């Protein structure tokens, strides 16, 4: 097990900055998720921790020891990739065993260690098969077993579920979390999928443009977003963000009037509210009065969309709510769950 410290870690390729002076403390046994869009620096940061990329500035410490100049093979970390990276000519048994051979583990220990790792990911009866005979989920579990077998100090996982279908991703998320809790191994997980981040993480580092925008538990980043980027990135559907002004504690925007939001009168604000905090009101009685733009039944709920100027506003309605598109609709906001942001820099007000 291990704690990891990143002190002003940077990575640049000439004038292009991929990671910009990140400070981060990852606790022993923690499941840390790096979350952000493509190109935000999350994978580069993980690769620097692994030793696959050299930082252009800053210091990386594992258990208090600086590892900037330590080779990747000597950092005692194990990686799980999106592409599985299994050897197609080897059986699953030999794939799992391969790291033990490379690290010089005594041969008499191999069989016990391989079978223990396979049992953890529930592949014990598939060890004699080759990767092509396994499903995508089974191959990903084999790749995970290959990482587990070494008992490394740190697991590094780079979007390992991206190639799986929705049902398998759901199953694998549950298995990953269970395995990490059982092994108590410090884990860093990279993803652009905020559902994965919310369900797996002890803490989430939300990244954009090479910087950490917010660090916190899933509840913290969901309920108290630090800025517009975090507010709009976390949540499915994401938070609604309406541009407008505050006049005497009342937010005024296209088709919207929301009293009681507080704050001094000011121009250029963004009001944020999540879809689950909006309900369908009686005609003309809500905070936003517009026409129904779209209706999306999902089984357990109905997503209701209306336009506020050019901004689409999405609410989570009752599962049986139905209405003709283009007809008038009124949406009521839970004022206590509204957020205000500065339109200029996106910071929370």
Coordinates of C-alpha atoms in Angstrom, one line a residue:
X1 CA 0.0 0.0 0.0
X2 CA 1.2 3.5 -0.6
X3 CA 0.5 7.2 -0.3
X4 CA 1.3 9.4 -3.3
X5 CA 2.3 13.1 -3.3
X6 CA 2.4 15.3 -6.4
X7 CA 4.2 18.6 -5.8
X8 CA 3.9 21.2 -8.6
X9 CA 4.0 18.4 -11.2
X10 CA 4.0 19.7 -14.8
X11 CA 4.3 18.3 -18.2
X12 CA 5.0 20.4 -21.3
X13 CA 5.9 19.7 -24.9
X14 CA 7.5 23.0 -26.0
X15 CA 4.8 25.7 -25.7
X16 CA 2.1 23.1 -25.2
X17 CA 1.3 22.5 -21.5
X18 CA -0.4 19.2 -20.7
X19 CA -0.2 19.3 -16.9
X20 CA 0.2 22.6 -15.1
X21 CA 1.8 22.6 -11.7
X22 CA -0.5 20.1 -10.0
X23 CA -0.4 19.6 -6.2
X24 CA -2.2 16.5 -5.0
X25 CA -2.1 14.2 -2.0
X26 CA -3.4 10.7 -2.6
X27 CA -4.0 8.8 0.7
X28 CA -2.9 5.2 1.4
X29 CA -5.7 2.7 0.3
X30 CA -7.7 5.5 -1.4
X31 CA -9.6 5.1 -4.6
X32 CA -8.8 8.3 -6.4
X33 CA -10.4 9.1 -9.8
X34 CA -9.0 11.6 -12.3
X35 CA -12.1 12.9 -14.2
X36 CA -12.2 15.3 -17.2
X37 CA -12.7 15.6 -20.9
X38 CA -10.2 14.4 -23.5
X39 CA -6.9 16.5 -23.4
X40 CA -7.4 17.7 -19.8
X41 CA -4.1 16.1 -18.6
X42 CA -5.6 13.2 -16.6
X43 CA -3.9 10.3 -18.4
X44 CA -0.6 12.2 -18.7
X45 CA -0.6 12.7 -14.9
X46 CA -1.2 9.0 -14.3
X47 CA 1.6 8.1 -16.8
X48 CA 4.0 10.4 -14.9
X49 CA 3.1 8.5 -11.7
X50 CA 3.7 5.2 -13.5
X51 CA 7.1 6.4 -14.8
X52 CA 6.0 6.2 -18.4
X53 CA 6.3 10.0 -18.9
X54 CA 9.0 12.2 -17.4
X55 CA 7.7 15.4 -15.7
X56 CA 9.1 18.7 -16.9
X57 CA 8.7 20.1 -13.5
X58 CA 7.8 19.2 -9.9
X59 CA 8.3 16.1 -7.8
X60 CA 6.5 12.7 -7.4
X61 CA 6.7 10.9 -4.1
X62 CA 5.5 7.4 -3.3
X63 CA 5.5 6.7 0.5
X64 CA 7.6 9.8 1.0
X65 CA 10.3 8.7 -1.5
X66 CA 11.0 10.8 -4.6
X67 CA 10.6 8.6 -7.7
X68 CA 11.2 11.1 -10.5
X69 CA 14.4 9.2 -11.5
X70 CA 13.1 5.7 -10.6
X71 CA 12.4 3.4 -13.6
X72 CA 8.8 2.4 -14.1
X73 CA 9.5 -1.2 -13.4
X74 CA 11.0 -0.3 -10.0
X75 CA 8.1 1.8 -8.8
X76 CA 6.0 -1.2 -7.8
X77 CA 2.8 0.0 -9.6
X78 CA 0.5 -2.1 -11.8
X79 CA -1.4 -0.7 -14.8
X80 CA -4.7 -1.9 -16.3
X81 CA -5.3 -0.5 -19.8
X82 CA -8.4 0.2 -21.9
X83 CA -7.2 -2.3 -24.5
X84 CA -6.7 -5.2 -22.0
X85 CA -3.1 -5.7 -23.4
X86 CA -3.3 -9.5 -23.1
X87 CA -0.9 -11.7 -25.0
X88 CA -3.1 -13.5 -27.6
X89 CA -0.8 -16.6 -27.9
X90 CA -0.9 -17.3 -24.1
X91 CA -3.6 -18.8 -22.0
X92 CA -5.2 -16.7 -19.3
X93 CA -3.2 -18.6 -16.8
X94 CA 0.1 -17.6 -18.5
X95 CA -1.1 -14.0 -19.0
X96 CA -1.7 -13.7 -15.3
X97 CA 1.5 -15.4 -14.5
X98 CA 3.6 -13.3 -16.8
X99 CA 4.4 -10.5 -14.3
X100 CA 5.6 -13.0 -11.7
X101 CA 8.1 -14.4 -14.3
X102 CA 9.3 -10.9 -15.2
X103 CA 9.9 -10.0 -11.5
X104 CA 11.7 -13.1 -10.7
X105 CA 9.2 -14.5 -8.2
X106 CA 10.2 -18.1 -7.2
X107 CA 8.4 -20.6 -9.5
X108 CA 7.0 -22.6 -6.6
X109 CA 4.8 -19.6 -5.7
X110 CA 3.4 -19.0 -9.1
X111 CA 0.5 -21.5 -9.2
X112 CA -0.9 -20.4 -5.8
X113 CA -0.6 -16.7 -6.6
X114 CA -2.2 -17.0 -10.1
X115 CA -5.1 -19.0 -8.8
X116 CA -5.7 -16.6 -5.9
X117 CA -5.7 -13.7 -8.3
X118 CA -8.0 -15.5 -10.7
X119 CA -10.4 -16.3 -7.8
X120 CA -10.6 -12.7 -6.8
X121 CA -11.9 -11.7 -10.3
X122 CA -14.0 -14.9 -10.6
X123 CA -12.0 -16.4 -13.5
X124 CA -10.8 -19.6 -11.9
X125 CA -12.6 -21.9 -14.4
X126 CA -11.3 -20.1 -17.5
X127 CA -7.5 -20.2 -16.9
X128 CA -6.9 -22.7 -19.7
X129 CA -8.5 -20.5 -22.4
X130 CA -6.9 -17.9 -24.6
X131 CA -8.1 -14.3 -24.7
X132 CA -10.0 -14.7 -28.0
X133 CA -12.3 -17.3 -26.3
X134 CA -13.3 -14.8 -23.6
X135 CA -15.9 -12.0 -23.7
X136 CA -14.9 -8.3 -23.3
X137 CA -15.8 -8.4 -19.6
X138 CA -13.8 -11.6 -19.0
X139 CA -10.8 -10.2 -20.8
X140 CA -10.9 -7.1 -18.6
X141 CA -11.1 -9.2 -15.5
X142 CA -8.1 -11.2 -16.8
X143 CA -6.1 -7.9 -17.2
X144 CA -7.2 -6.9 -13.7
X145 CA -6.0 -10.3 -12.3
X146 CA -2.6 -9.8 -14.0
X147 CA -2.3 -6.5 -12.1
X148 CA -3.6 -8.1 -8.8
X149 CA -1.2 -11.1 -8.9
X150 CA 1.8 -8.9 -8.1
X151 CA 0.3 -7.3 -5.0
X152 CA 1.7 -3.9 -6.1
X153 CA 1.7 -0.8 -4.0
X154 CA -0.5 1.1 -6.5
X155 CA -3.1 0.2 -9.1
X156 CA -3.2 2.6 -12.1
X157 CA -6.3 2.1 -14.3
X158 CA -6.6 4.0 -17.6
X159 CA -10.3 4.0 -18.7
X160 CA -10.4 0.2 -18.3
X161 CA -14.2 -0.1 -19.0
X162 CA -14.5 2.1 -22.1
X163 CA -14.6 -0.9 -24.5
X164 CA -17.4 -2.7 -22.6
X165 CA -21.2 -2.3 -23.3
X166 CA -23.4 -0.5 -20.8
X167 CA -24.5 -3.7 -18.9
X168 CA -21.0 -5.0 -18.5
X169 CA -19.7 -1.6 -17.4
X170 CA -22.3 -1.6 -14.6
X171 CA -21.2 -5.1 -13.5
X172 CA -17.5 -4.3 -13.7
X173 CA -17.9 -1.1 -11.7
X174 CA -19.3 -3.1 -8.8
X175 CA -16.5 -5.7 -9.1
X176 CA -13.8 -3.1 -9.3
X177 CA -15.0 -1.4 -6.2
X178 CA -15.4 -4.7 -4.3
X179 CA -11.9 -5.8 -5.3
X180 CA -10.3 -2.5 -4.4
X181 CA -11.9 -2.6 -0.9
X182 CA -10.9 -6.2 -0.4
X183 CA -7.2 -5.7 -1.4
X184 CA -7.0 -2.2 0.2
X185 CA -4.6 -1.1 -2.6
X186 CA -4.1 2.6 -3.4
X187 CA -5.9 3.0 -6.8
X188 CA -5.8 5.8 -9.4
X189 CA -8.5 5.6 -12.0
X190 CA -8.7 7.7 -15.1
X191 CA -12.0 8.3 -16.9
X192 CA -14.1 10.8 -18.8
X193 CA -17.3 9.1 -17.6
X194 CA -18.7 11.0 -14.6
X195 CA -21.0 8.1 -13.6
X196 CA -17.9 5.9 -13.2
X197 CA -16.2 8.6 -11.2
X198 CA -19.2 9.1 -8.9
X199 CA -19.8 5.5 -8.2
X200 CA -16.2 4.3 -7.7
X201 CA -14.3 7.2 -6.1
X202 CA -13.4 8.0 -2.5
X203 CA -12.4 11.4 -3.9
X204 CA -12.5 12.9 -7.4
X205 CA -10.0 15.2 -9.0
X206 CA -11.9 17.0 -11.7
X207 CA -9.4 18.3 -14.4
X208 CA -9.6 20.8 -17.2
X209 CA -6.8 22.3 -19.2
X210 CA -4.0 20.7 -17.2
X211 CA -5.3 21.9 -13.8
X212 CA -7.4 20.4 -11.0
X213 CA -10.6 22.4 -11.0
X214 CA -12.0 20.7 -7.8
X215 CA -11.0 17.9 -5.5
X216 CA -13.5 16.3 -3.2
X217 CA -15.8 13.4 -2.5
X218 CA -18.5 12.6 -5.0
X219 CA -21.1 14.2 -2.7
X220 CA -18.9 17.4 -2.3
X221 CA -18.3 17.9 -6.0
X222 CA -21.9 17.2 -6.8
X223 CA -23.5 19.3 -4.1
X224 CA -21.0 22.1 -3.9
X225 CA -19.4 22.7 -7.4
X226 CA -16.5 25.2 -7.3
X227 CA -17.2 26.7 -10.7
X228 CA -19.2 26.5 -13.9
X229 CA -17.0 23.8 -15.4
X230 CA -17.5 21.4 -12.5
X231 CA -21.2 22.2 -12.3
X232 CA -21.7 21.4 -15.9
X233 CA -19.5 18.3 -16.0
X234 CA -20.9 16.4 -13.0
X235 CA -24.4 15.1 -13.2
X236 CA -26.5 13.2 -15.8
X237 CA -28.1 15.2 -17.2
X238 CA -25.7 18.0 -16.2
X239 CA -26.7 21.1 -14.2
X240 CA -28.8 23.6 -16.1
X241 CA -26.8 26.9 -16.4
X242 CA -28.9 30.1 -17.2
X243 CA -27.3 33.4 -18.0
X244 CA -28.8 36.6 -16.6
X245 CA -28.6 39.3 -13.9
X246 CA -29.5 39.7 -10.3
X247 CA -31.8 42.6 -9.4
X248 CA -32.7 43.1 -5.7
X249 CA -32.2 39.4 -5.0
X250 CA -34.2 38.2 -8.0
X251 CA -32.5 36.4 -10.9
X252 CA -33.8 37.6 -14.3
X253 CA -33.0 35.6 -17.4
X254 CA -34.6 34.7 -20.7
X255 CA -38.1 33.4 -19.9
X256 CA -37.0 33.1 -16.2
X257 CA -37.6 35.0 -13.0
X258 CA -36.4 33.4 -9.8
X259 CA -36.9 35.3 -6.6
X260 CA -35.2 34.6 -3.3
X261 CA -31.8 33.7 -4.7
X262 CA -30.2 36.4 -2.6
X263 CA -27.1 38.4 -3.4
X264 CA -26.6 42.0 -4.3
X265 CA -27.7 43.4 -7.7
X266 CA -25.1 42.5 -10.3
X267 CA -24.8 42.0 -14.0
X268 CA -23.5 38.9 -15.7
X269 CA -24.3 36.0 -13.5
X270 CA -25.1 32.3 -14.2
X271 CA -27.8 30.5 -12.2
X272 CA -27.3 26.8 -11.9
X273 CA -29.9 24.2 -11.0
X274 CA -29.9 20.5 -11.4
X275 CA -32.7 18.7 -13.3
X276 CA -33.9 16.9 -10.2
X277 CA -34.5 20.2 -8.5
X278 CA -37.0 21.4 -11.1
X279 CA -40.6 20.3 -11.2
X280 CA -43.5 20.9 -13.7
X281 CA -45.8 23.6 -12.3
X282 CA -49.3 24.8 -13.1
X283 CA -49.4 26.9 -16.3
X284 CA -47.8 30.3 -15.7
X285 CA -47.0 29.6 -12.0
X286 CA -43.4 28.5 -12.3
X287 CA -40.0 30.3 -12.4
X288 CA -39.6 29.6 -16.1
X289 CA -42.5 29.9 -18.6
X290 CA -41.8 28.6 -22.1
X291 CA -42.9 25.8 -24.5
X292 CA -42.1 22.1 -24.3
X293 CA -39.1 21.4 -26.5
X294 CA -38.7 17.7 -26.0
X295 CA -40.0 14.8 -23.9
X296 CA -37.8 11.8 -23.1
X297 CA -39.4 8.9 -21.2
X298 CA -36.7 6.7 -19.6
X299 CA -38.9 4.3 -17.7
X300 CA -38.3 5.5 -14.2
X301 CA -38.7 9.2 -15.0
X302 CA -39.4 11.6 -17.9
X303 CA -36.8 14.2 -19.0
X304 CA -38.7 17.4 -19.8
X305 CA -36.9 20.1 -21.8
X306 CA -37.9 23.7 -22.5
X307 CA -36.0 26.6 -24.0
X308 CA -34.9 29.7 -22.1
X309 CA -33.7 31.9 -24.9
X310 CA -31.1 29.8 -26.6
X311 CA -30.5 27.7 -23.4
X312 CA -32.2 24.4 -23.0
X313 CA -33.4 23.7 -19.5
X314 CA -33.9 20.0 -18.5
X315 CA -36.1 18.8 -15.7
X316 CA -36.7 15.4 -14.3
X317 CA -40.5 14.8 -14.4
X318 CA -42.8 12.0 -13.2
X319 CA -42.5 8.8 -15.1
X320 CA -46.0 9.1 -16.5
X321 CA -45.8 12.8 -17.5
X322 CA -46.9 13.4 -21.1
X323 CA -47.6 16.6 -23.0
X324 CA -47.6 17.7 -26.7
X325 CA -44.4 19.3 -28.0
X326 CA -44.6 23.0 -28.6
X327 CA -47.3 23.5 -26.0
X328 CA -46.9 26.0 -23.1
X329 CA -45.1 24.6 -20.0
X330 CA -44.1 26.1 -16.7
X331 CA -41.2 24.9 -14.6
X332 CA -40.7 25.6 -10.9
X333 CA -37.2 25.7 -9.3
X334 CA -36.2 24.6 -5.8
X335 CA -34.8 28.0 -4.8
X336 CA -32.8 26.5 -2.0
X337 CA -30.9 24.3 -4.5
X338 CA -30.0 27.2 -6.9
X339 CA -26.3 28.1 -7.4
X340 CA -24.9 31.4 -8.6
X341 CA -21.7 31.7 -10.6
X342 CA -19.8 34.7 -12.1
X343 CA -20.3 34.8 -15.8
X344 CA -16.9 36.3 -16.5
X345 CA -14.6 33.7 -14.8
X346 CA -17.1 30.9 -13.9
X347 CA -16.3 31.0 -10.2
X348 CA -18.9 30.2 -7.6
X349 CA -20.5 33.4 -6.0

